[in-house]
Coordinates of C-alpha atoms in Angstrom, one line a residue:
X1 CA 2.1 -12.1 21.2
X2 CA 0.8 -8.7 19.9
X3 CA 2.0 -5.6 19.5
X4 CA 1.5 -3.3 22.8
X5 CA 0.5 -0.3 21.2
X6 CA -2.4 -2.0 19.4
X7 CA -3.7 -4.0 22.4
X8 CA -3.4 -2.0 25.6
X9 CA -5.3 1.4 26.4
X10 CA -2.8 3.9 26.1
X11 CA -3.8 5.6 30.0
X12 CA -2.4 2.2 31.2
X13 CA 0.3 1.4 28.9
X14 CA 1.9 4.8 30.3
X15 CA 2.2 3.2 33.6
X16 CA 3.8 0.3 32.2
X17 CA 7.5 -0.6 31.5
X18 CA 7.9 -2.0 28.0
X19 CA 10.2 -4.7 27.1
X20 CA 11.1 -5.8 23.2
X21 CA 11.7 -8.8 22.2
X22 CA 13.5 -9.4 19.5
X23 CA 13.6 -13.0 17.1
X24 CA 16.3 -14.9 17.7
X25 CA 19.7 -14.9 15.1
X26 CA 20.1 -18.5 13.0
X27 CA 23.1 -19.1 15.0
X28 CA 21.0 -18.5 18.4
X29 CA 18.2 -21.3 16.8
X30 CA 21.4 -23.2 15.5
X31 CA 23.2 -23.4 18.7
X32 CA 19.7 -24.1 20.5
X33 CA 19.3 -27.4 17.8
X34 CA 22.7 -28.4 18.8
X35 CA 22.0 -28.5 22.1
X36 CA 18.9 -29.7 22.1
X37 CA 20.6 -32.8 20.2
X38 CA 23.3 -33.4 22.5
X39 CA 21.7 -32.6 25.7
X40 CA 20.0 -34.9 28.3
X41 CA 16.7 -33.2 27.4
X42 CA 16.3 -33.5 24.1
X43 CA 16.0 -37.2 22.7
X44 CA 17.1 -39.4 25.6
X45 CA 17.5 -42.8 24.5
X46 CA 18.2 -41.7 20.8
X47 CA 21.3 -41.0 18.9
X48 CA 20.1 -38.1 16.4
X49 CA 22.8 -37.9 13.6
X50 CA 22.0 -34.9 11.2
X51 CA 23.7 -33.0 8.7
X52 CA 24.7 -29.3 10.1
X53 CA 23.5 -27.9 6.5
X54 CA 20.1 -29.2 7.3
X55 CA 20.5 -28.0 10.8
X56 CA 21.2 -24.7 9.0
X57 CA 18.1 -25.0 6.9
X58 CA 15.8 -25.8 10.0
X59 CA 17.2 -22.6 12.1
X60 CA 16.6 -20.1 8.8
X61 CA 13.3 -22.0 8.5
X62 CA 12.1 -20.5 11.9
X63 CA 12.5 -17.4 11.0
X64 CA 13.7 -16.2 14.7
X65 CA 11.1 -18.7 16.6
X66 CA 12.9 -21.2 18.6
X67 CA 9.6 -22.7 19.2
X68 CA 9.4 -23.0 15.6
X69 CA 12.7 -25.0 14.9
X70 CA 12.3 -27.1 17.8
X71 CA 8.9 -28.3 17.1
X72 CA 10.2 -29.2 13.3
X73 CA 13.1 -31.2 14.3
X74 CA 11.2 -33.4 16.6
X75 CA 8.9 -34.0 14.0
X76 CA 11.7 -34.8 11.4
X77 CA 13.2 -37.1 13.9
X78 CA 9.7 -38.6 14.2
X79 CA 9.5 -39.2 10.4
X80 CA 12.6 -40.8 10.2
X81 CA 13.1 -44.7 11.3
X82 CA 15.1 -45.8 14.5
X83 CA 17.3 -48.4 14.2
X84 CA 19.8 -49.6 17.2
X85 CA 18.7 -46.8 18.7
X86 CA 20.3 -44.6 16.2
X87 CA 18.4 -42.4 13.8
X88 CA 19.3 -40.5 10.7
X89 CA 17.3 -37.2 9.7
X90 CA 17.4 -36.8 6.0
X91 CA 16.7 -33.5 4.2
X92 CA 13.2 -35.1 2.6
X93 CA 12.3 -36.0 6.0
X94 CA 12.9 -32.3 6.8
X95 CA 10.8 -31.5 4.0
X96 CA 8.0 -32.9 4.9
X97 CA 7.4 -31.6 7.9
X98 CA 7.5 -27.8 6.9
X99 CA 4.6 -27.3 4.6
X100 CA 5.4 -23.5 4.7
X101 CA 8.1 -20.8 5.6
X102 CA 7.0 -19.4 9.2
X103 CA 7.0 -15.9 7.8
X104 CA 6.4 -13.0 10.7
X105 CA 3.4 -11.6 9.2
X106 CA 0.3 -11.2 11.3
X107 CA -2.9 -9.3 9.2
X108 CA -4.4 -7.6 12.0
X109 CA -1.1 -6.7 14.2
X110 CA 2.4 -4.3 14.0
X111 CA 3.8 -6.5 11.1
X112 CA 1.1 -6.2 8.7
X113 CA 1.3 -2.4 8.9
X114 CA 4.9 -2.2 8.9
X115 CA 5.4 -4.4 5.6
X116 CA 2.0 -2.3 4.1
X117 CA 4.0 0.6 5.0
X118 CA 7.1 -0.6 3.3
X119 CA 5.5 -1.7 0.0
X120 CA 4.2 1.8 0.1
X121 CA 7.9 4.1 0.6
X122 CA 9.4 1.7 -1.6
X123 CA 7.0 2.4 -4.5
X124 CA 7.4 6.3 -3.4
X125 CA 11.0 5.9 -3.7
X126 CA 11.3 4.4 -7.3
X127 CA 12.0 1.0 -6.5
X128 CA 10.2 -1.8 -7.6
X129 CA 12.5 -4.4 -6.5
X130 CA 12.2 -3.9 -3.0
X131 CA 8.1 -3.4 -3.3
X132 CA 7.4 -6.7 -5.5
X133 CA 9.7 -8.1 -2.5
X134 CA 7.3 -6.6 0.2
X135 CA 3.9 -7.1 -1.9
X136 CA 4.9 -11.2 -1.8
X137 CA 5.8 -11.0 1.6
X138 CA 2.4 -9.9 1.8
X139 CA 0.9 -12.8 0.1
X140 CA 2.3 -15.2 0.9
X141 CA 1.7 -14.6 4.6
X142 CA -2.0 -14.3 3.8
X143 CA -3.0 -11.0 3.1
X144 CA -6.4 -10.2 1.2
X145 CA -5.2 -9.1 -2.0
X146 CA -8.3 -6.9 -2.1
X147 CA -6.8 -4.7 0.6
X148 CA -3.2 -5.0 -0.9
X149 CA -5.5 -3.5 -4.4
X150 CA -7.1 -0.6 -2.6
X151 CA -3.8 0.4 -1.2
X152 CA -2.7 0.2 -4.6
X153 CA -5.4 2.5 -6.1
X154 CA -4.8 5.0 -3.0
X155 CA -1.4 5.4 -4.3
X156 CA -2.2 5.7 -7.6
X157 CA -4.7 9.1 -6.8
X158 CA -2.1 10.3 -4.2
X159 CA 1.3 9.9 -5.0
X160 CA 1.1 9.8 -9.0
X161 CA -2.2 11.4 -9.6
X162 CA -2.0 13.1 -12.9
X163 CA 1.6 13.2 -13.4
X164 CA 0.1 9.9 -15.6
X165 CA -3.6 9.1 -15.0
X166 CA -3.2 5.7 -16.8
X167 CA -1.9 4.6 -12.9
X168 CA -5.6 5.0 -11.6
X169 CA -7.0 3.0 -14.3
X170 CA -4.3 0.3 -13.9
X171 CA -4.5 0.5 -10.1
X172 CA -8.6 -0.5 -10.7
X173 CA -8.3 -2.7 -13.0
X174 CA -5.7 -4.9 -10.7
X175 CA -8.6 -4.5 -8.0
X176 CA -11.4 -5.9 -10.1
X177 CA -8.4 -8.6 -10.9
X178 CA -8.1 -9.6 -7.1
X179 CA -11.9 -9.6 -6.8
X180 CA -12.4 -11.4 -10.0
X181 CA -9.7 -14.1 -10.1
X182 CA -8.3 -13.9 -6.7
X183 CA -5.0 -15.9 -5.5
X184 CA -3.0 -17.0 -6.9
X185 CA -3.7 -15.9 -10.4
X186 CA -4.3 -12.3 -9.4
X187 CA -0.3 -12.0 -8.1
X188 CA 0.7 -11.2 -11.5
X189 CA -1.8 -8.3 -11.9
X190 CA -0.9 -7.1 -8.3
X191 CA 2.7 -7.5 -9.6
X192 CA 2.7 -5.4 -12.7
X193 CA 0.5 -2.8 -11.0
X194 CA 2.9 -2.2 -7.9
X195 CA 5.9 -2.2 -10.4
X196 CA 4.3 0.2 -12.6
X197 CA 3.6 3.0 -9.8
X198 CA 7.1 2.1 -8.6
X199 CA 8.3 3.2 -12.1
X200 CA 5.4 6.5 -12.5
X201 CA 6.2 10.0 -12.5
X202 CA 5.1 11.5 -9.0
X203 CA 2.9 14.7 -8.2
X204 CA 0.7 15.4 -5.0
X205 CA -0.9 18.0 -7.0
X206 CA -4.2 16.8 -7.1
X207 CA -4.0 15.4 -3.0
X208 CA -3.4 19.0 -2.1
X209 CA -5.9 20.6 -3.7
X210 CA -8.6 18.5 -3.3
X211 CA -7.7 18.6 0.6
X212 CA -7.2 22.1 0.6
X213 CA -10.5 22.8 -1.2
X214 CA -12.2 20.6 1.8
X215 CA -10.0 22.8 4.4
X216 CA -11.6 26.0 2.9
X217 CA -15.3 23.9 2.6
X218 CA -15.0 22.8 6.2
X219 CA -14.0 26.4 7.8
X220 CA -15.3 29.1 5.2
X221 CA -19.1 29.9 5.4
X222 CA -20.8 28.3 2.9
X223 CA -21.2 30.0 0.1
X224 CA -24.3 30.1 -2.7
X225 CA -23.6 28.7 -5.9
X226 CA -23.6 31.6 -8.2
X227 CA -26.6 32.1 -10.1
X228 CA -25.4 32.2 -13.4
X229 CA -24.6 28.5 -13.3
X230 CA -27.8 27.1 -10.6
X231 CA -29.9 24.9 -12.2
X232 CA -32.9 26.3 -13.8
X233 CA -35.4 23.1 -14.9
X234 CA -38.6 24.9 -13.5
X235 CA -40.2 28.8 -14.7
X236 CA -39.5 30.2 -11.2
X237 CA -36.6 29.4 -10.8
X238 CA -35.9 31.2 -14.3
X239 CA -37.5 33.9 -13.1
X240 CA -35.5 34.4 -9.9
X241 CA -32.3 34.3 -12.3
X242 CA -31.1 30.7 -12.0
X243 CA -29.3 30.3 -15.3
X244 CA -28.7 33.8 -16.0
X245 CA -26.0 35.1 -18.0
X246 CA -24.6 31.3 -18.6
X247 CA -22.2 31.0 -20.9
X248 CA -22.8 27.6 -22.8
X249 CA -18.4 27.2 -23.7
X250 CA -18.7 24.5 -26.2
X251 CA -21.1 27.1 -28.3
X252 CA -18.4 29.4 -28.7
X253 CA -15.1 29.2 -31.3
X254 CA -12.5 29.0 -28.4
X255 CA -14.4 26.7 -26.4
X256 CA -13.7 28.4 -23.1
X257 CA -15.4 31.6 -21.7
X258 CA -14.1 33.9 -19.0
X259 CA -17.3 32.9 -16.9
X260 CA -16.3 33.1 -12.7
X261 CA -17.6 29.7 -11.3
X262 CA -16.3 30.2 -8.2
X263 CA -17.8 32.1 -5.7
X264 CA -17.1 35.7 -5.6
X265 CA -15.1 35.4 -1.9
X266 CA -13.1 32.6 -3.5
X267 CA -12.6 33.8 -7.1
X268 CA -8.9 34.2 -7.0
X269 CA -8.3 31.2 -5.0
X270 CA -6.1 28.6 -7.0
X271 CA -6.5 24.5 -5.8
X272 CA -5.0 22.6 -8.7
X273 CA -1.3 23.5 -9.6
X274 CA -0.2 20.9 -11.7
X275 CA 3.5 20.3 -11.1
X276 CA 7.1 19.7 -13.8
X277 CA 6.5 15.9 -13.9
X278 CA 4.7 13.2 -16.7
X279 CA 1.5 14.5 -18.3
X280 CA 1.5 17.5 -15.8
X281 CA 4.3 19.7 -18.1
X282 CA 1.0 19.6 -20.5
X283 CA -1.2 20.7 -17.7
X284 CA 1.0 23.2 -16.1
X285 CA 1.0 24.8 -19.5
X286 CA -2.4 24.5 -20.7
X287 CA -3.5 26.0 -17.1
X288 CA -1.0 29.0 -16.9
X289 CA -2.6 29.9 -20.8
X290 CA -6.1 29.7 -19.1
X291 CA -5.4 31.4 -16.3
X292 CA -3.9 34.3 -18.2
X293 CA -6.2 34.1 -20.9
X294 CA -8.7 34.6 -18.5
X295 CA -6.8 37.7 -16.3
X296 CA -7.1 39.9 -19.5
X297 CA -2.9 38.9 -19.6
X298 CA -3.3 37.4 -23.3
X299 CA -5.4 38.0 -26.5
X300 CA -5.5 34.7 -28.2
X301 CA -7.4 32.3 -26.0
X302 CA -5.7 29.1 -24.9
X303 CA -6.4 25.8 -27.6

């Protein structure tokens, strides 16, 4: 069963009425086992005796699929012996049949973006618990920890960014982890990397500015790099002024100049404004001396 939004073309799914279902409780699968056991359906002929804790165990087993839990207590009544037409299902009989919890996770439908999306918010909100909870949800329903790793490092550039850079290095290094070692070794690096962002100072800083510097890009004419900093590897090009009046800022005490790189229609425009969090109290600081430094606001030039 997929998701309806995914699958159908969205001209024909407004002519449609759409019904949700929703998994059944343990006590619906429970009272479904009982049934199934007592009723004239379910094992005619056979007298099923079972322990209502392992009933219990089979219903949270299902995870909200009746087909699920009835499927494993026919095969635990299969794996058990019969004798005067009476059979007892034992808890190792149980286990045997379930080789894995029937998670609902489905990598190309609504549940794998819905659990992506709650790894993600609760990284953004600080909490680690919850997002270890969600990566191994993840996993264990068969996700590609590669994809779980890029997620990871598109966190790290947008939602930490360089309130501490050390998350972008951490977030690729836990993707050549996953494409090194792969499961199940890799878990642990996917593990410490999503608890770590969890736990980083946030800032969007750098998010908006490169997207606002692609806004301007994308509807702004576009402007000639100024000549004082065009390349200048051939005579002609010397002689139409590429390179001229370059200021080389490591051959100067302060190293910094008050050269304009940006275009002259964009020379007061401002992208990166580092913000009050992590490694960005430096930068906010360092930046505002630059910037003033540069406005003729202050003599000594920032260090």
């Amino acid at each position: 069963t997929e998701n309806p939004s995914f699958e159908v073309n969205s001209a024909l799914l407004s002519r449609c009425k759409v019904f949700v279902l929703e998994g059944l409780s343990t006590e619906d699968i429970e009272l479904l086992l009982k049934r199934t056991l007592t009723g004239p359906r379910g094992f005619p002929g056979l007298e099923v005796n079972i322990d209502p804790k392992i009933l219990s165990a089979i219903a949270n087993y299902a995870n909200g699929d009746a087909r699920t839990a009835l499927n494993t207590l026919e095969a635990a009544v299969a794996n058990c012996p019969v004798k005067d037409g009476k059979v007892t299902v034992t808890e190792k009989a149980v286990e045997d049949c379930i080789s894995r919890r029937s998670l609902l996770y489905d990598r190309n439908g609504e549940e794998h973006y819905n659990i992506i999306s709650a790894l993600h918010k609760s990284m953004r909100n600080s909490d680690p618990d919850a997002a270890i909870y969600w990566l191994a949800r993840m996993l264990d329903g068969g996700e590609d920890p590669i994809y779980i790793a890029r997620r990871l490092i598109e966190f790290a550039g947008d939602d930490v960014g360089l309130a501490d850079p050390n998350a972008q290095v951490m977030a690729t290094s836990c993707f050549y982890a996953c494409k090194n070692m792969g499961m199940p070794e890799c878990r642990y690096a996917l593990a410490e990397t999503v608890a770590y962002l969890a736990l980083a100072p946030r800032s969007n800083s750098i998010a908006m500015a490169i997207d606002q510097a692609l806004s301007d890009v994308r509807n702004s004419p576009a402007e000639p790099v100024p000549l004082h900093i065009r390349n200048a590897p051939t005579k002609l090009m010397k002689n139409l002024g590429y390179g001229k009046g370059y200021e080389y800022a490591e051959g100067t005490e302060e190293k910094i100049t008050r050269m304009q790189c940006l275009p002259d229609s964009l020379k007061d425009r401002r992208y990166y404004e580092p913000g009050d969090r992590g490694n960005e109290v430096y930068y906010r600081k360092k930046l505002d001396a630059i910037r003033d430094w540069r406005a003729g606001k202050r003599e000594d030039p920032p260090k």
